[in-house]
């Protein structure tokens, strides 16, 4: 059902452009500037062979898209998955540009992806795929030009292979070419939890606006990977009650609350959150509609649509995932008074600590976790306050406000640099 919705209705790039046009309209952005910002600066498609464990060769297709680099080098994750498309990568690259601008860190936006089914591949096959893909895109990535990071179905091990491959080409170690690496090779303290930590910081602020205590608040989370499972642990530690979680195979619900650590152990042992004892089985999409106060979509794009948005019971939707809410659903949620903390703000903790990792790598001088968390909190709180103020001033939802802020910052940088030649 979900895949039908994704392919039939949703083209993430169309959605990203629609959001861009809405903000550009309110900002009164010139048609010339829209022309520059509406499409990615650079798109690379690579088809490359990988030897499988059975000795056969399979050709894979991968992408790397850089949307805009006027505020700094391009930055953005790499995802692996059977559904990856060029339009999805374009959308994610554009959202990265706005995300970096909204939290005020000096990067432009990029994204990468490879069409593959990592669940059907061995670790050795994934390593060969990663190394060859890195080689293919090494003509545009680099510590000063474009710095990848983990995203769906990629992790710190994949980042280590990317760093190693790039370094082998250059002849010496270049840790700053990628972020989200293991600590032992120049990763940063706090990076693993960063996305979910940022989600928690901004959710606290939204709850305060509603006069809603975090202690005892019911939380439902779609997706139990890096963003979702860490969010479950952090919200639980905050005193919230995590009532529902899900992954690709289904969801679980318990109105008295789940133990996130036990659910994670279950998923690691059994490959899914489903069949967790003492929980009711629900569908993948049901976790979006269960009774809760805070909803954290942490899986994929286009899951909150015109079809289900009116059934969302949460008062706060904190978008850990990129692009989970369609423009039509945004309108329905806004009219209902639901606070949607948009992806480019809510999940910006990930890229913010990636920025810290990059700075530490370039200086070969590493910070402690307290310093990182403190700096992250300051940046997230400042961004939330600025976006909320803009939304109040303009009587609009936080997505439009965040896009207006971000787009005006990128437009200013583009204007001041001028058009070459
Ligand atoms: P991940 O691969 O670690 O986890 C993804 C999770 O979502 C898995 O549990 C998977 O089973 C589930 N999932 C995937 N498709 C689903 C579907 N159709 N329905 C229900 N569940 C589904 O990936 P991640 O890094 O946690 O990323 C999740 C989202 O968060 C993505 O949108 C990503 O772009 C966004 N994000 C991640 C980071 C980061 O630092 N990892 C930063 C910013 C944003």
mmCIF file of C-alpha atoms in Angstrom, residues 71-372:
data_model
loop_
_atom_site.group_PDB
_atom_site.id
_atom_site.type_symbol
_atom_site.label_atom_id
_atom_site.label_comp_id
_atom_site.label_asym_id
_atom_site.label_seq_id
_atom_site.Cartn_x
_atom_site.Cartn_y
_atom_site.Cartn_z
ATOM 1 C CA UNK A 71 26.919 29.267 1.144
ATOM 2 C CA UNK A 72 29.663 26.621 1.324
ATOM 3 C CA UNK A 73 30.655 23.135 0.172
ATOM 4 C CA UNK A 74 27.885 20.703 -0.664
ATOM 5 C CA UNK A 75 26.779 18.388 2.141
ATOM 6 C CA UNK A 76 24.328 15.530 2.269
ATOM 7 C CA UNK A 77 23.776 11.862 2.959
ATOM 8 C CA UNK A 78 23.954 8.780 0.764
ATOM 9 C CA UNK A 79 21.078 6.312 0.788
ATOM 10 C CA UNK A 80 20.841 2.776 -0.524
ATOM 11 C CA UNK A 81 17.523 1.241 -1.510
ATOM 12 C CA UNK A 82 15.552 -0.426 -4.290
ATOM 13 C CA UNK A 83 13.236 2.623 -4.617
ATOM 14 C CA UNK A 84 15.941 5.294 -4.988
ATOM 15 C CA UNK A 85 15.265 7.606 -7.952
ATOM 16 C CA UNK A 86 17.040 10.630 -9.402
ATOM 17 C CA UNK A 87 14.052 12.831 -8.513
ATOM 18 C CA UNK A 88 14.161 11.646 -4.907
ATOM 19 C CA UNK A 89 17.880 12.480 -4.704
ATOM 20 C CA UNK A 90 17.232 15.903 -6.317
ATOM 21 C CA UNK A 91 14.551 16.680 -3.729
ATOM 22 C CA UNK A 92 16.736 15.574 -0.842
ATOM 23 C CA UNK A 93 19.629 17.709 -2.185
ATOM 24 C CA UNK A 94 17.382 20.773 -2.364
ATOM 25 C CA UNK A 95 16.080 20.180 1.181
ATOM 26 C CA UNK A 96 19.712 19.932 2.364
ATOM 27 C CA UNK A 97 20.435 23.409 0.947
ATOM 28 C CA UNK A 98 17.515 24.879 2.903
ATOM 29 C CA UNK A 99 18.339 22.829 6.025
ATOM 30 C CA UNK A 100 21.926 24.116 6.248
ATOM 31 C CA UNK A 101 20.674 27.666 5.721
ATOM 32 C CA UNK A 102 17.910 27.425 8.320
ATOM 33 C CA UNK A 103 20.335 26.402 11.085
ATOM 34 C CA UNK A 104 22.977 28.804 9.759
ATOM 35 C CA UNK A 105 25.802 26.384 9.015
ATOM 36 C CA UNK A 106 28.105 27.133 6.065
ATOM 37 C CA UNK A 107 27.213 24.310 3.683
ATOM 38 C CA UNK A 108 25.221 23.930 0.504
ATOM 39 C CA UNK A 109 22.966 20.964 -0.232
ATOM 40 C CA UNK A 110 23.717 17.600 -1.838
ATOM 41 C CA UNK A 111 22.497 14.021 -1.722
ATOM 42 C CA UNK A 112 23.475 10.662 -3.116
ATOM 43 C CA UNK A 113 21.872 7.307 -3.638
ATOM 44 C CA UNK A 114 22.411 3.882 -5.129
ATOM 45 C CA UNK A 115 19.615 1.665 -6.440
ATOM 46 C CA UNK A 116 20.230 -1.652 -4.692
ATOM 47 C CA UNK A 117 18.637 -3.891 -2.092
ATOM 48 C CA UNK A 118 21.109 -3.878 0.784
ATOM 49 C CA UNK A 119 19.041 -6.420 2.739
ATOM 50 C CA UNK A 120 19.752 -8.995 0.017
ATOM 51 C CA UNK A 121 23.489 -8.260 -0.141
ATOM 52 C CA UNK A 122 26.373 -9.595 1.925
ATOM 53 C CA UNK A 123 28.679 -7.233 3.790
ATOM 54 C CA UNK A 124 31.458 -7.988 1.282
ATOM 55 C CA UNK A 125 29.162 -7.093 -1.636
ATOM 56 C CA UNK A 126 28.115 -3.866 0.087
ATOM 57 C CA UNK A 127 31.754 -2.984 0.642
ATOM 58 C CA UNK A 128 32.621 -3.549 -3.047
ATOM 59 C CA UNK A 129 29.546 -1.559 -4.125
ATOM 60 C CA UNK A 130 30.433 1.312 -1.761
ATOM 61 C CA UNK A 131 34.071 1.442 -2.825
ATOM 62 C CA UNK A 132 33.241 1.435 -6.539
ATOM 63 C CA UNK A 133 30.450 4.019 -6.128
ATOM 64 C CA UNK A 134 32.880 6.226 -4.149
ATOM 65 C CA UNK A 135 35.422 5.905 -6.908
ATOM 66 C CA UNK A 136 32.823 6.847 -9.517
ATOM 67 C CA UNK A 137 31.629 9.969 -7.650
ATOM 68 C CA UNK A 138 35.136 10.960 -6.453
ATOM 69 C CA UNK A 139 35.267 13.375 -9.396
ATOM 70 C CA UNK A 140 32.827 15.630 -7.542
ATOM 71 C CA UNK A 141 33.144 14.805 -3.812
ATOM 72 C CA UNK A 142 35.972 16.036 -1.569
ATOM 73 C CA UNK A 143 36.619 17.680 1.814
ATOM 74 C CA UNK A 144 36.267 21.151 0.301
ATOM 75 C CA UNK A 145 33.682 20.454 -2.373
ATOM 76 C CA UNK A 146 31.092 17.867 -1.308
ATOM 77 C CA UNK A 147 31.011 15.867 1.914
ATOM 78 C CA UNK A 148 28.701 12.800 2.134
ATOM 79 C CA UNK A 149 27.160 11.348 5.332
ATOM 80 C CA UNK A 150 24.922 8.402 6.315
ATOM 81 C CA UNK A 151 21.247 8.212 5.383
ATOM 82 C CA UNK A 152 18.730 5.387 4.904
ATOM 83 C CA UNK A 153 20.496 1.985 4.815
ATOM 84 C CA UNK A 154 23.977 3.426 5.191
ATOM 85 C CA UNK A 155 25.919 3.703 8.460
ATOM 86 C CA UNK A 156 29.304 4.494 10.004
ATOM 87 C CA UNK A 157 30.859 1.371 8.428
ATOM 88 C CA UNK A 158 29.814 2.537 4.954
ATOM 89 C CA UNK A 159 31.286 5.979 5.747
ATOM 90 C CA UNK A 160 34.557 4.296 6.790
ATOM 91 C CA UNK A 161 34.744 2.517 3.404
ATOM 92 C CA UNK A 162 34.088 5.810 1.598
ATOM 93 C CA UNK A 163 36.792 7.588 3.598
ATOM 94 C CA UNK A 164 39.256 4.761 2.990
ATOM 95 C CA UNK A 165 38.581 4.549 -0.747
ATOM 96 C CA UNK A 166 38.890 8.297 -1.260
ATOM 97 C CA UNK A 167 42.063 8.374 0.855
ATOM 98 C CA UNK A 168 43.593 5.475 -1.127
ATOM 99 C CA UNK A 169 43.121 7.472 -4.336
ATOM 100 C CA UNK A 170 44.803 10.533 -2.848
ATOM 101 C CA UNK A 171 47.601 8.600 -1.151
ATOM 102 C CA UNK A 172 46.998 9.845 2.389
ATOM 103 C CA UNK A 173 44.132 9.915 4.926
ATOM 104 C CA UNK A 174 41.418 12.498 4.338
ATOM 105 C CA UNK A 175 38.897 12.047 7.150
ATOM 106 C CA UNK A 176 37.040 15.299 6.300
ATOM 107 C CA UNK A 177 35.735 13.842 3.006
ATOM 108 C CA UNK A 178 32.836 12.222 4.831
ATOM 109 C CA UNK A 179 31.017 12.562 8.189
ATOM 110 C CA UNK A 180 29.242 10.045 10.394
ATOM 111 C CA UNK A 181 32.455 7.981 10.560
ATOM 112 C CA UNK A 182 33.455 5.723 13.448
ATOM 113 C CA UNK A 183 35.256 7.582 16.253
ATOM 114 C CA UNK A 184 38.474 5.632 15.662
ATOM 115 C CA UNK A 185 39.034 7.270 12.244
ATOM 116 C CA UNK A 186 37.984 10.851 12.952
ATOM 117 C CA UNK A 187 34.287 10.588 13.691
ATOM 118 C CA UNK A 188 32.698 12.941 16.195
ATOM 119 C CA UNK A 189 31.309 12.301 19.640
ATOM 120 C CA UNK A 190 27.547 12.704 19.551
ATOM 121 C CA UNK A 191 27.091 12.137 15.776
ATOM 122 C CA UNK A 192 25.179 8.886 16.151
ATOM 123 C CA UNK A 193 22.534 10.465 18.384
ATOM 124 C CA UNK A 194 22.659 13.899 16.760
ATOM 125 C CA UNK A 195 19.587 13.750 14.511
ATOM 126 C CA UNK A 196 17.316 12.441 17.255
ATOM 127 C CA UNK A 197 18.862 14.782 19.846
ATOM 128 C CA UNK A 198 18.007 17.728 17.620
ATOM 129 C CA UNK A 199 14.465 16.381 17.180
ATOM 130 C CA UNK A 200 14.122 16.227 20.974
ATOM 131 C CA UNK A 201 15.422 19.793 21.464
ATOM 132 C CA UNK A 202 12.948 21.342 19.022
ATOM 133 C CA UNK A 203 10.060 19.166 20.242
ATOM 134 C CA UNK A 204 10.658 20.479 23.781
ATOM 135 C CA UNK A 205 10.290 24.009 22.410
ATOM 136 C CA UNK A 206 7.099 23.169 20.527
ATOM 137 C CA UNK A 207 5.623 21.489 23.619
ATOM 138 C CA UNK A 208 6.422 24.587 25.642
ATOM 139 C CA UNK A 209 4.491 26.700 23.116
ATOM 140 C CA UNK A 210 1.473 24.438 23.600
ATOM 141 C CA UNK A 211 1.881 24.367 27.398
ATOM 142 C CA UNK A 212 2.187 20.585 27.072
ATOM 143 C CA UNK A 213 4.503 18.835 29.569
ATOM 144 C CA UNK A 214 6.994 16.417 28.002
ATOM 145 C CA UNK A 215 6.787 14.125 31.014
ATOM 146 C CA UNK A 216 4.065 11.598 30.271
ATOM 147 C CA UNK A 217 3.507 12.790 26.679
ATOM 148 C CA UNK A 218 2.652 9.861 24.379
ATOM 149 C CA UNK A 219 5.002 9.447 21.413
ATOM 150 C CA UNK A 220 4.544 7.409 18.237
ATOM 151 C CA UNK A 221 7.494 6.814 15.897
ATOM 152 C CA UNK A 222 7.492 5.547 12.308
ATOM 153 C CA UNK A 223 10.835 3.925 11.400
ATOM 154 C CA UNK A 224 13.223 2.257 13.834
ATOM 155 C CA UNK A 225 16.617 2.931 12.277
ATOM 156 C CA UNK A 226 19.203 5.503 13.267
ATOM 157 C CA UNK A 227 16.786 8.433 13.573
ATOM 158 C CA UNK A 228 13.765 6.506 14.942
ATOM 159 C CA UNK A 229 15.341 4.136 17.450
ATOM 160 C CA UNK A 230 17.538 6.821 18.991
ATOM 161 C CA UNK A 231 14.536 9.171 19.163
ATOM 162 C CA UNK A 232 12.613 6.446 21.012
ATOM 163 C CA UNK A 233 15.412 6.119 23.580
ATOM 164 C CA UNK A 234 15.802 9.885 24.052
ATOM 165 C CA UNK A 235 12.068 10.618 24.356
ATOM 166 C CA UNK A 236 11.757 7.709 26.826
ATOM 167 C CA UNK A 237 14.643 9.152 28.898
ATOM 168 C CA UNK A 238 12.854 12.515 28.809
ATOM 169 C CA UNK A 239 9.892 10.942 30.630
ATOM 170 C CA UNK A 240 7.665 10.553 27.557
ATOM 171 C CA UNK A 241 5.742 7.334 26.917
ATOM 172 C CA UNK A 242 6.678 5.723 23.582
ATOM 173 C CA UNK A 243 3.375 4.034 22.691
ATOM 174 C CA UNK A 244 4.008 2.890 19.099
ATOM 175 C CA UNK A 245 6.904 2.229 16.728
ATOM 176 C CA UNK A 246 7.235 0.599 13.308
ATOM 177 C CA UNK A 247 9.578 -0.471 10.535
ATOM 178 C CA UNK A 248 9.071 -1.691 6.951
ATOM 179 C CA UNK A 249 7.435 -4.918 8.134
ATOM 180 C CA UNK A 250 4.810 -3.442 10.469
ATOM 181 C CA UNK A 251 4.149 -1.615 13.713
ATOM 182 C CA UNK A 252 3.595 -2.330 17.413
ATOM 183 C CA UNK A 253 1.424 -0.440 19.894
ATOM 184 C CA UNK A 254 1.030 -0.479 23.658
ATOM 185 C CA UNK A 255 -0.899 2.341 25.311
ATOM 186 C CA UNK A 256 1.044 1.820 28.564
ATOM 187 C CA UNK A 257 4.326 2.431 26.754
ATOM 188 C CA UNK A 258 7.094 0.319 25.187
ATOM 189 C CA UNK A 259 10.662 -0.116 26.441
ATOM 190 C CA UNK A 260 12.755 1.276 23.515
ATOM 191 C CA UNK A 261 15.931 -0.599 24.517
ATOM 192 C CA UNK A 262 14.055 -3.931 24.639
ATOM 193 C CA UNK A 263 12.413 -3.167 21.268
ATOM 194 C CA UNK A 264 15.839 -2.429 19.755
ATOM 195 C CA UNK A 265 17.267 -5.715 21.089
ATOM 196 C CA UNK A 266 14.231 -7.518 19.630
ATOM 197 C CA UNK A 267 14.766 -5.826 16.238
ATOM 198 C CA UNK A 268 18.470 -6.664 16.251
ATOM 199 C CA UNK A 269 17.726 -10.331 17.030
ATOM 200 C CA UNK A 270 14.631 -10.811 14.845
ATOM 201 C CA UNK A 271 15.162 -8.248 12.069
ATOM 202 C CA UNK A 272 11.974 -6.289 12.852
ATOM 203 C CA UNK A 273 10.038 -4.648 15.690
ATOM 204 C CA UNK A 274 7.003 -6.841 14.896
ATOM 205 C CA UNK A 275 6.100 -9.702 17.239
ATOM 206 C CA UNK A 276 7.539 -7.775 20.177
ATOM 207 C CA UNK A 277 5.938 -9.346 23.260
ATOM 208 C CA UNK A 278 3.271 -7.409 25.183
ATOM 209 C CA UNK A 279 2.366 -5.173 22.261
ATOM 210 C CA UNK A 280 -0.476 -5.098 19.788
ATOM 211 C CA UNK A 281 0.463 -5.555 16.125
ATOM 212 C CA UNK A 282 -0.546 -2.617 13.904
ATOM 213 C CA UNK A 283 0.113 -1.705 10.257
ATOM 214 C CA UNK A 284 3.058 0.356 9.000
ATOM 215 C CA UNK A 285 0.831 3.377 8.408
ATOM 216 C CA UNK A 286 -1.272 2.903 11.589
ATOM 217 C CA UNK A 287 1.462 4.308 13.827
ATOM 218 C CA UNK A 288 0.730 7.678 12.222
ATOM 219 C CA UNK A 289 -2.849 7.578 13.463
ATOM 220 C CA UNK A 290 -2.689 5.983 16.932
ATOM 221 C CA UNK A 291 -3.676 8.121 19.935
ATOM 222 C CA UNK A 292 -0.558 10.126 20.841
ATOM 223 C CA UNK A 293 0.643 13.652 21.596
ATOM 224 C CA UNK A 294 3.866 13.659 19.574
ATOM 225 C CA UNK A 295 4.303 11.935 16.218
ATOM 226 C CA UNK A 296 7.814 11.368 14.863
ATOM 227 C CA UNK A 297 7.888 10.201 11.230
ATOM 228 C CA UNK A 298 11.435 8.785 10.965
ATOM 229 C CA UNK A 299 11.260 6.548 7.888
ATOM 230 C CA UNK A 300 10.641 7.968 4.448
ATOM 231 C CA UNK A 301 8.918 10.560 2.245
ATOM 232 C CA UNK A 302 5.246 11.112 1.538
ATOM 233 C CA UNK A 303 3.664 9.152 4.402
ATOM 234 C CA UNK A 304 1.370 11.932 5.655
ATOM 235 C CA UNK A 305 -0.963 12.714 2.776
ATOM 236 C CA UNK A 306 -4.393 14.201 2.075
ATOM 237 C CA UNK A 307 -5.782 10.702 2.737
ATOM 238 C CA UNK A 308 -4.628 10.274 6.333
ATOM 239 C CA UNK A 309 -3.651 13.725 7.673
ATOM 240 C CA UNK A 310 -7.082 14.372 9.200
ATOM 241 C CA UNK A 311 -6.729 11.158 11.233
ATOM 242 C CA UNK A 312 -3.453 12.259 12.863
ATOM 243 C CA UNK A 313 -4.161 12.695 16.569
ATOM 244 C CA UNK A 314 -0.807 14.138 17.652
ATOM 245 C CA UNK A 315 -0.570 17.826 18.564
ATOM 246 C CA UNK A 316 3.063 17.943 17.446
ATOM 247 C CA UNK A 317 4.542 16.296 14.360
ATOM 248 C CA UNK A 318 8.354 16.362 14.568
ATOM 249 C CA UNK A 319 9.763 15.383 11.179
ATOM 250 C CA UNK A 320 12.874 13.281 11.752
ATOM 251 C CA UNK A 321 12.470 11.922 8.208
ATOM 252 C CA UNK A 322 12.933 14.107 5.157
ATOM 253 C CA UNK A 323 9.777 14.973 3.246
ATOM 254 C CA UNK A 324 7.247 12.845 5.200
ATOM 255 C CA UNK A 325 4.386 15.349 4.754
ATOM 256 C CA UNK A 326 2.868 16.318 1.402
ATOM 257 C CA UNK A 327 1.818 19.947 0.800
ATOM 258 C CA UNK A 328 -1.873 18.934 0.977
ATOM 259 C CA UNK A 329 -1.355 17.208 4.309
ATOM 260 C CA UNK A 330 0.492 20.285 5.585
ATOM 261 C CA UNK A 331 -2.601 22.367 4.991
ATOM 262 C CA UNK A 332 -4.893 19.894 6.742
ATOM 263 C CA UNK A 333 -2.587 19.694 9.776
ATOM 264 C CA UNK A 334 -2.191 23.484 9.959
ATOM 265 C CA UNK A 335 -5.966 23.977 9.856
ATOM 266 C CA UNK A 336 -6.326 21.465 12.718
ATOM 267 C CA UNK A 337 -3.835 23.393 14.824
ATOM 268 C CA UNK A 338 -1.181 20.662 14.759
ATOM 269 C CA UNK A 339 2.356 22.031 15.052
ATOM 270 C CA UNK A 340 4.454 20.468 12.293
ATOM 271 C CA UNK A 341 8.156 21.024 12.985
ATOM 272 C CA UNK A 342 9.421 20.745 9.403
ATOM 273 C CA UNK A 343 12.201 18.333 8.398
ATOM 274 C CA UNK A 344 14.654 21.068 7.440
ATOM 275 C CA UNK A 345 14.497 22.282 11.042
ATOM 276 C CA UNK A 346 13.547 19.167 13.041
ATOM 277 C CA UNK A 347 16.222 16.802 11.723
ATOM 278 C CA UNK A 348 18.961 19.421 11.242
ATOM 279 C CA UNK A 349 20.808 18.097 14.317
ATOM 280 C CA UNK A 350 22.386 15.453 12.074
ATOM 281 C CA UNK A 351 23.991 17.866 9.648
ATOM 282 C CA UNK A 352 24.887 20.237 12.472
ATOM 283 C CA UNK A 353 27.011 17.620 14.247
ATOM 284 C CA UNK A 354 28.326 16.537 10.835
ATOM 285 C CA UNK A 355 29.519 20.124 10.484
ATOM 286 C CA UNK A 356 31.214 19.824 13.899
ATOM 287 C CA UNK A 357 32.835 16.561 12.727
ATOM 288 C CA UNK A 358 34.132 18.202 9.546
ATOM 289 C CA UNK A 359 35.553 21.169 11.486
ATOM 290 C CA UNK A 360 37.243 18.796 13.983
ATOM 291 C CA UNK A 361 38.703 16.694 11.127
ATOM 292 C CA UNK A 362 40.086 19.743 9.319
ATOM 293 C CA UNK A 363 41.721 20.966 12.530
ATOM 294 C CA UNK A 364 42.675 17.499 13.834
ATOM 295 C CA UNK A 365 41.410 18.767 17.191
ATOM 296 C CA UNK A 366 38.556 16.909 18.843
ATOM 297 C CA UNK A 367 35.874 18.083 21.249
ATOM 298 C CA UNK A 368 34.113 16.344 24.140
ATOM 299 C CA UNK A 369 30.497 15.232 23.971
ATOM 300 C CA UNK A 370 29.318 17.919 26.448
ATOM 301 C CA UNK A 371 30.680 20.678 24.237
ATOM 302 C CA UNK A 372 29.023 19.140 21.189
#
